[in-house]
CSV table of C-alpha atoms and ligand atoms in Angstrom, one decimal:
chain,number,residue,atom,x,y,z
A,389,UNK,CA,17.2,17.7,-2.5
A,390,UNK,CA,14.3,16.0,-4.9
A,391,UNK,CA,11.4,17.9,-5.5
A,392,UNK,CA,8.4,16.7,-3.0
A,393,UNK,CA,5.1,16.2,-4.1
A,394,UNK,CA,3.9,15.4,0.1
A,395,UNK,CA,5.8,16.6,3.1
A,396,UNK,CA,4.4,16.0,6.6
A,397,UNK,CA,5.9,17.6,9.5
A,398,UNK,CA,5.0,16.1,13.2
A,399,UNK,CA,1.4,15.7,11.8
A,400,UNK,CA,-1.2,14.7,14.2
A,401,UNK,CA,-4.7,14.0,14.6
A,402,UNK,CA,-6.7,13.6,17.8
A,403,UNK,CA,-10.1,12.1,18.7
A,404,UNK,CA,-11.9,11.7,22.0
A,405,UNK,CA,-10.4,8.1,21.8
A,406,UNK,CA,-6.9,9.0,21.9
A,407,UNK,CA,-4.6,9.8,18.7
A,408,UNK,CA,-5.4,8.3,15.4
A,409,UNK,CA,-2.5,9.7,13.8
A,410,UNK,CA,0.5,10.9,16.1
A,411,UNK,CA,3.4,13.2,15.1
A,412,UNK,CA,4.2,11.7,11.8
A,413,UNK,CA,7.2,12.9,9.6
A,414,UNK,CA,7.4,11.9,6.1
A,415,UNK,CA,8.2,12.7,2.2
A,416,UNK,CA,7.2,11.5,-1.0
A,417,UNK,CA,9.3,12.8,-3.6
A,418,UNK,CA,7.8,13.9,-6.9
A,419,UNK,CA,7.2,11.5,-9.7
A,420,UNK,CA,7.5,8.2,-7.8
A,421,UNK,CA,5.0,5.7,-6.1
A,422,UNK,CA,5.1,5.4,-3.0
A,423,UNK,CA,3.4,2.7,-0.9
A,424,UNK,CA,0.9,3.6,2.1
A,425,UNK,CA,1.1,0.4,4.7
A,426,UNK,CA,-0.1,-0.3,8.1
A,427,UNK,CA,-2.5,-2.6,9.8
A,428,UNK,CA,-6.0,-1.9,10.2
A,429,UNK,CA,-6.6,1.0,12.4
A,430,UNK,CA,-3.1,2.1,11.8
A,431,UNK,CA,-4.1,5.6,10.5
A,432,UNK,CA,-3.8,5.3,6.9
A,433,UNK,CA,-7.5,6.7,6.2
A,434,UNK,CA,-7.1,9.3,8.8
A,435,UNK,CA,-3.9,10.7,7.3
A,436,UNK,CA,-5.3,10.8,3.4
A,437,UNK,CA,-8.4,12.6,4.6
A,438,UNK,CA,-5.9,15.4,6.4
A,439,UNK,CA,-3.9,15.2,3.0
A,440,UNK,CA,-6.8,15.8,0.8
A,441,UNK,CA,-8.2,18.8,3.4
A,442,UNK,CA,-11.2,16.8,4.6
A,443,UNK,CA,-10.4,16.8,8.2
A,444,UNK,CA,-8.1,19.1,9.7
A,445,UNK,CA,-5.4,17.9,11.6
A,446,UNK,CA,-4.9,18.3,15.5
A,447,UNK,CA,-1.4,19.2,15.1
A,448,UNK,CA,1.8,19.3,12.8
A,449,UNK,CA,2.2,20.6,9.4
A,450,UNK,CA,1.9,19.4,5.7
A,451,UNK,CA,2.5,20.3,2.0
A,452,UNK,CA,1.2,18.9,-0.7
A,453,UNK,CA,2.7,19.8,-4.2
A,454,UNK,CA,4.5,22.6,-2.4
A,455,UNK,CA,1.6,24.2,-0.9
A,456,UNK,CA,0.2,23.9,3.1
A,457,UNK,CA,-2.4,21.4,3.5
A,458,UNK,CA,-4.5,23.8,5.7
A,459,UNK,CA,-5.2,25.6,2.3
A,460,UNK,CA,-6.4,22.7,-0.2
A,461,UNK,CA,-7.9,25.2,-2.3
A,462,UNK,CA,-4.4,25.8,-3.6
A,463,UNK,CA,-3.7,22.3,-4.8
A,464,UNK,CA,-6.4,20.3,-4.7
A,465,UNK,CA,-7.1,21.1,-8.6
A,466,UNK,CA,-3.9,19.0,-9.4
A,467,UNK,CA,-4.8,16.3,-7.1
A,468,UNK,CA,-6.7,13.0,-7.9
A,469,UNK,CA,-7.8,10.8,-5.3
A,470,UNK,CA,-10.0,7.6,-4.7
A,471,UNK,CA,-10.9,6.9,-1.4
A,472,UNK,CA,-13.3,4.5,0.1
A,473,UNK,CA,-14.6,3.4,-3.5
A,474,UNK,CA,-15.9,5.2,-6.0
A,475,UNK,CA,-19.6,6.2,-6.2
A,476,UNK,CA,-21.1,6.3,-9.5
A,477,UNK,CA,-24.9,6.4,-11.0
A,478,UNK,CA,-25.6,2.8,-11.5
A,479,UNK,CA,-28.0,3.6,-14.7
A,480,UNK,CA,-25.5,5.6,-16.4
A,481,UNK,CA,-22.7,4.2,-17.9
A,482,UNK,CA,-18.9,4.5,-17.5
A,483,UNK,CA,-18.7,7.5,-20.0
A,484,UNK,CA,-21.8,9.3,-18.8
A,485,UNK,CA,-20.6,9.2,-15.2
A,486,UNK,CA,-17.2,10.7,-16.4
A,487,UNK,CA,-19.1,13.0,-18.5
A,488,UNK,CA,-21.2,14.3,-15.4
A,489,UNK,CA,-18.0,14.6,-13.3
A,490,UNK,CA,-16.0,16.5,-16.0
A,491,UNK,CA,-19.3,18.9,-16.3
A,492,UNK,CA,-19.0,19.7,-12.5
A,493,UNK,CA,-15.1,19.7,-12.2
A,494,UNK,CA,-15.1,22.4,-15.7
A,495,UNK,CA,-12.9,19.6,-17.3
A,496,UNK,CA,-13.0,19.2,-21.0
A,497,UNK,CA,-15.4,16.5,-22.2
A,498,UNK,CA,-12.8,15.1,-24.7
A,499,UNK,CA,-10.8,13.6,-21.7
A,500,UNK,CA,-13.3,11.1,-21.1
A,501,UNK,CA,-12.5,9.1,-24.0
A,502,UNK,CA,-9.3,9.3,-23.4
A,503,UNK,CA,-9.6,8.6,-19.7
A,504,UNK,CA,-11.7,5.5,-20.6
A,505,UNK,CA,-9.1,4.1,-23.1
A,506,UNK,CA,-5.9,4.8,-20.7
A,507,UNK,CA,-8.0,2.4,-17.6
A,508,UNK,CA,-8.6,0.0,-20.4
A,509,UNK,CA,-12.4,0.7,-20.5
A,510,UNK,CA,-12.6,2.0,-24.2
A,511,UNK,CA,-14.8,-1.0,-25.1
A,512,UNK,CA,-17.3,-0.8,-22.3
A,513,UNK,CA,-17.6,2.9,-21.9
A,514,UNK,CA,-20.9,2.7,-23.6
A,515,UNK,CA,-22.5,0.0,-20.7
A,516,UNK,CA,-24.1,0.6,-17.9
A,517,UNK,CA,-21.8,1.1,-14.5
A,518,UNK,CA,-24.2,-1.5,-12.8
A,519,UNK,CA,-23.2,-4.0,-15.3
A,520,UNK,CA,-19.4,-3.4,-14.5
A,521,UNK,CA,-17.1,-6.1,-12.6
A,522,UNK,CA,-15.6,-4.9,-9.4
A,523,UNK,CA,-12.1,-4.5,-11.6
A,524,UNK,CA,-14.1,-2.2,-13.9
A,525,UNK,CA,-15.7,0.2,-11.0
A,526,UNK,CA,-12.3,0.4,-9.7
A,527,UNK,CA,-10.6,1.4,-12.9
A,528,UNK,CA,-13.6,3.6,-13.6
A,529,UNK,CA,-12.8,5.1,-10.1
A,530,UNK,CA,-9.2,5.9,-11.3
A,531,UNK,CA,-10.2,7.2,-14.4
A,532,UNK,CA,-12.6,10.0,-12.6
A,533,UNK,CA,-9.5,10.5,-10.5
A,534,UNK,CA,-7.8,11.1,-13.1
A,535,UNK,CA,-10.0,13.9,-14.7
A,536,UNK,CA,-8.2,16.8,-13.5
A,537,UNK,CA,-5.1,15.7,-15.2
A,538,UNK,CA,-3.3,15.3,-11.7
A,539,UNK,CA,0.6,15.9,-10.6
A,540,UNK,CA,-0.5,14.0,-7.5
A,541,UNK,CA,-2.8,11.0,-7.2
A,542,UNK,CA,-4.0,9.4,-4.0
A,543,UNK,CA,-5.5,6.1,-3.9
A,544,UNK,CA,-6.9,3.9,-1.0
A,545,UNK,CA,-6.7,0.3,-1.4
A,546,UNK,CA,-7.4,0.8,-5.4
A,547,UNK,CA,-6.9,-3.1,-5.8
A,548,UNK,CA,-9.6,-4.2,-3.0
A,549,UNK,CA,-11.5,-6.9,-4.2
A,550,UNK,CA,-9.9,-7.7,-7.8
A,551,UNK,CA,-8.8,-10.8,-9.3
A,552,UNK,CA,-4.9,-11.4,-10.1
A,553,UNK,CA,-5.7,-10.0,-13.8
A,554,UNK,CA,-7.6,-6.9,-12.6
A,555,UNK,CA,-4.7,-6.7,-10.0
A,556,UNK,CA,-1.8,-6.5,-13.1
A,557,UNK,CA,-3.9,-3.9,-14.9
A,558,UNK,CA,-4.2,-1.7,-12.1
A,559,UNK,CA,-0.5,-1.8,-11.6
A,560,UNK,CA,0.3,-1.4,-15.3
A,561,UNK,CA,-1.7,2.0,-15.2
A,562,UNK,CA,0.0,3.2,-12.1
A,563,UNK,CA,3.2,2.3,-13.6
A,564,UNK,CA,2.6,4.2,-16.8
A,565,UNK,CA,1.4,7.2,-14.7
A,566,UNK,CA,4.3,7.7,-12.8
A,567,UNK,CA,6.2,7.1,-16.0
A,568,UNK,CA,4.5,10.1,-17.0
A,569,UNK,CA,5.4,12.4,-14.4
A,570,UNK,CA,2.6,11.7,-12.1
A,571,UNK,CA,3.6,10.8,-8.5
A,572,UNK,CA,1.5,8.0,-7.2
A,573,UNK,CA,0.4,7.5,-3.5
A,574,UNK,CA,-1.2,4.2,-2.4
A,575,UNK,CA,-2.8,2.3,0.2
A,576,UNK,CA,-3.0,-1.4,0.0
A,577,UNK,CA,-3.3,-4.2,2.1
A,578,UNK,CA,-1.5,-6.1,-0.9
A,579,UNK,CA,1.9,-6.0,0.6
A,580,UNK,CA,3.4,-8.3,-2.4
A,581,UNK,CA,1.8,-6.0,-4.8
A,582,UNK,CA,3.1,-2.9,-3.3
A,583,UNK,CA,6.2,-4.4,-3.5
A,584,UNK,CA,6.2,-4.5,-6.8
A,585,UNK,CA,5.3,-1.0,-7.9
A,586,UNK,CA,6.5,1.0,-5.2
A,587,UNK,CA,10.2,2.9,-4.6
A,588,UNK,CA,9.3,4.4,-1.8
A,589,UNK,CA,7.2,3.5,1.2
A,590,UNK,CA,5.4,5.0,4.8
A,591,UNK,CA,4.7,2.3,7.0
A,592,UNK,CA,2.3,3.0,9.9
A,593,UNK,CA,1.8,1.2,13.1
A,594,UNK,CA,-0.7,2.7,15.9
A,595,UNK,CA,-0.7,6.2,14.4
A,596,UNK,CA,2.8,6.4,14.3
A,597,UNK,CA,5.1,5.8,11.2
A,598,UNK,CA,7.5,3.1,11.6
A,599,UNK,CA,9.4,3.6,8.3
A,600,UNK,CA,9.3,6.4,5.7
A,601,UNK,CA,11.5,6.1,2.7
A,602,UNK,CA,13.2,4.3,-0.3
A,603,UNK,CA,11.8,0.6,-0.6
A,604,UNK,CA,15.6,-0.4,-1.2
A,605,UNK,CA,16.6,1.0,2.3
A,606,UNK,CA,14.0,-0.9,4.2
A,607,UNK,CA,15.2,-4.4,2.8
A,608,UNK,CA,19.0,-3.2,3.4
A,609,UNK,CA,18.5,-2.9,6.7
A,610,UNK,CA,16.8,-6.3,7.3
A,611,UNK,CA,18.1,-9.9,7.9
A,612,UNK,CA,17.6,-12.7,5.6
A,613,UNK,CA,15.7,-15.3,6.9
A,614,UNK,CA,14.5,-19.3,6.0
A,615,UNK,CA,11.2,-20.5,6.2
A,616,UNK,CA,10.9,-24.2,8.1
A,617,UNK,CA,8.3,-26.6,8.1
A,618,UNK,CA,8.5,-29.8,9.9
A,619,UNK,CA,6.6,-33.2,9.5
A,620,UNK,CA,4.9,-32.8,12.5
A,621,UNK,CA,3.6,-29.3,13.5
A,622,UNK,CA,4.5,-30.1,17.4
A,623,UNK,CA,8.6,-29.9,16.1
A,624,UNK,CA,8.4,-26.5,14.8
A,625,UNK,CA,8.4,-25.6,19.0
A,626,UNK,CA,11.7,-27.4,18.9
A,627,UNK,CA,13.3,-25.8,15.8
A,628,UNK,CA,12.0,-22.1,17.2
A,629,UNK,CA,13.9,-22.6,20.7
A,630,UNK,CA,16.9,-24.8,18.5
A,631,UNK,CA,17.4,-21.5,16.3
A,632,UNK,CA,17.2,-19.2,19.4
A,633,UNK,CA,19.5,-21.4,21.2
A,634,UNK,CA,22.1,-20.6,18.4
A,635,UNK,CA,21.6,-16.7,18.5
A,636,UNK,CA,18.9,-16.5,15.9
A,637,UNK,CA,15.7,-14.5,15.9
A,638,UNK,CA,12.5,-16.9,15.1
A,639,UNK,CA,8.8,-17.1,15.2
A,640,UNK,CA,6.0,-19.3,13.8
A,641,UNK,CA,3.4,-17.8,11.7
A,642,UNK,CA,0.9,-19.9,9.7
A,643,UNK,CA,2.3,-22.9,10.7
A,644,UNK,CA,5.7,-21.8,9.4
A,645,UNK,CA,9.3,-21.1,11.5
A,646,UNK,CA,10.5,-17.9,10.4
A,647,UNK,CA,13.9,-17.7,11.2
A,648,UNK,CA,16.7,-15.1,11.0
A,649,UNK,CA,19.8,-16.3,9.5
A,650,UNK,CA,22.1,-16.1,5.6
A,651,UNK,CA,21.0,-18.8,3.5
A,652,UNK,CA,24.8,-20.6,4.5
A,653,UNK,CA,23.1,-20.9,8.0
A,654,UNK,CA,20.4,-23.0,6.3
A,655,UNK,CA,23.0,-26.2,6.2
A,656,UNK,CA,23.8,-25.6,10.3
A,657,UNK,CA,20.0,-25.7,10.9
A,658,UNK,CA,19.3,-28.9,8.9
A,659,UNK,CA,21.9,-30.8,10.7
A,660,UNK,CA,20.6,-29.1,14.1
A,661,UNK,CA,17.3,-30.6,13.3
A,662,UNK,CA,18.3,-33.9,12.3
A,663,UNK,CA,20.6,-34.5,15.6
A,664,UNK,CA,17.5,-33.7,17.2
A,665,UNK,CA,15.6,-36.2,15.6
A,666,UNK,CA,13.3,-33.8,13.5
A,667,UNK,CA,12.4,-34.4,10.1
A,668,UNK,CA,12.3,-31.0,8.0
A,669,UNK,CA,9.6,-30.6,5.0
A,670,UNK,CA,10.6,-27.5,4.0
A,671,UNK,CA,13.8,-25.4,4.8
A,672,UNK,CA,13.9,-22.5,2.3
A,673,UNK,CA,16.7,-19.1,2.6
A,674,UNK,CA,14.4,-16.0,1.6
A,675,UNK,CA,15.4,-12.5,0.8
A,676,UNK,CA,14.0,-9.8,3.0
A,677,UNK,CA,10.5,-8.8,1.6
A,678,UNK,CA,8.0,-6.8,2.2
A,679,UNK,CA,5.5,-9.0,3.7
A,680,UNK,CA,7.9,-10.3,6.4
A,681,UNK,CA,9.6,-7.0,6.9
A,682,UNK,CA,5.7,-5.6,7.4
A,683,UNK,CA,5.2,-8.5,10.0
A,684,UNK,CA,8.5,-7.7,12.0
A,685,UNK,CA,8.0,-3.9,12.0
A,686,UNK,CA,4.5,-3.6,12.9
A,687,UNK,CA,4.1,-7.0,14.7
A,688,UNK,CA,0.5,-7.4,13.6
A,689,UNK,CA,-1.3,-8.9,10.9
A,690,UNK,CA,-1.8,-7.1,7.4
B,881,ATP,N1,-13.9,10.0,13.0
B,881,ATP,C1,-13.4,9.5,14.1
B,881,ATP,N2,-13.4,9.2,15.5
B,881,ATP,C2,-12.8,8.6,16.3
B,881,ATP,N3,-12.1,7.7,15.8
B,881,ATP,C3,-11.7,7.7,14.7
B,881,ATP,C4,-12.4,8.4,13.6
B,881,ATP,N4,-11.7,8.0,12.5
B,881,ATP,C5,-10.8,6.8,12.7
B,881,ATP,N5,-10.9,7.1,14.2
B,881,ATP,C6,-10.1,6.2,14.5
B,881,ATP,O1,-8.4,6.1,14.1
B,881,ATP,C7,-8.0,5.2,14.1
B,881,ATP,C8,-7.1,4.9,12.6
B,881,ATP,O2,-8.3,4.8,11.4
B,881,ATP,P1,-7.9,4.7,10.6
B,881,ATP,O3,-9.3,4.7,9.6
B,881,ATP,O4,-7.2,6.1,9.7
B,881,ATP,O5,-7.1,3.7,10.2
B,881,ATP,P2,-6.6,2.9,8.6
B,881,ATP,O6,-5.2,2.3,8.8
B,881,ATP,O7,-7.2,3.6,7.6
B,881,ATP,O8,-7.3,1.1,8.7
B,881,ATP,P3,-7.9,0.2,7.9
B,881,ATP,O9,-6.9,-0.1,7.1
B,881,ATP,O10,-8.8,-0.5,8.5
B,881,ATP,O11,-9.1,1.3,6.9
B,881,ATP,C9,-8.6,4.1,14.1
B,881,ATP,O12,-8.2,3.5,15.8
B,881,ATP,C10,-10.1,4.1,14.4
B,881,ATP,O13,-10.9,3.8,14.9
């Protein structure tokens, strides 16, 4: 049994409106990057807030770094978190902001320059926070979360609003942290990004866990599929009927037909379409990926 950074059992949060999080069970092995996904309102933020002791569960149990979530004082000194966007003083520089937090938290001030370098802000540490780009603000937020030199880093949407370059920088940062032994639990709507960086995944739907485990196990349980486009949009429905008639699950999303089946079956589908007088403009076999799997398992948009 690997050492667990997070482990929850039957964890629930109930509001008057119903369960925001309902009887969830999942485990995150130490030293891994674990993606945390679910459609809007699935319960991600509520779960994170329970893990950080910010709200108390209505039921169930949880352990962070071996300590119960009912005693957050026992583990919070070893947990760094960035949730709902970092809050900093606009008129202070990045370095000054971190120094304020270091002083408040009793962390060594020497860590400030080290952390600025680690998140790629060494050159801009002296610039006022209000001059920072969104990506720089996010990176400063991560630097603040790293002040306690945490064993577990919990990030809620760290790449929100970032451009591809900023996203790549965060990816490299998270990878290097995990390589150094930090466990990273990260929620994001950027599924393709999470697919690249995460070894583990927890997927929520309507407050319930629909998958928790190794990313590879998730894909191993999925069928390959193909993406199909037709010259005329109206022909897509006919393609769906042809595929379903041949025993293949199929649906249309964003003007593209997604049809389950191995790559070898693509030729058969092409022939069926041709015989029905339908011209295919795209027929591309795909391996299971997180975007497709997410859609299949949550039946929802991101
Ligand atoms: N304080 C609260 N009181 C009542 N209901 C709440 C409260 N906080 C969250 N909820 C409800 O719980 C559900 C889960 O919300 P939560 O914010 O955890 O979802 P999420 O997965 O983080 O969504 P998003 O991706 O949009 O941030 C939602 O239906 C939400 O309206």
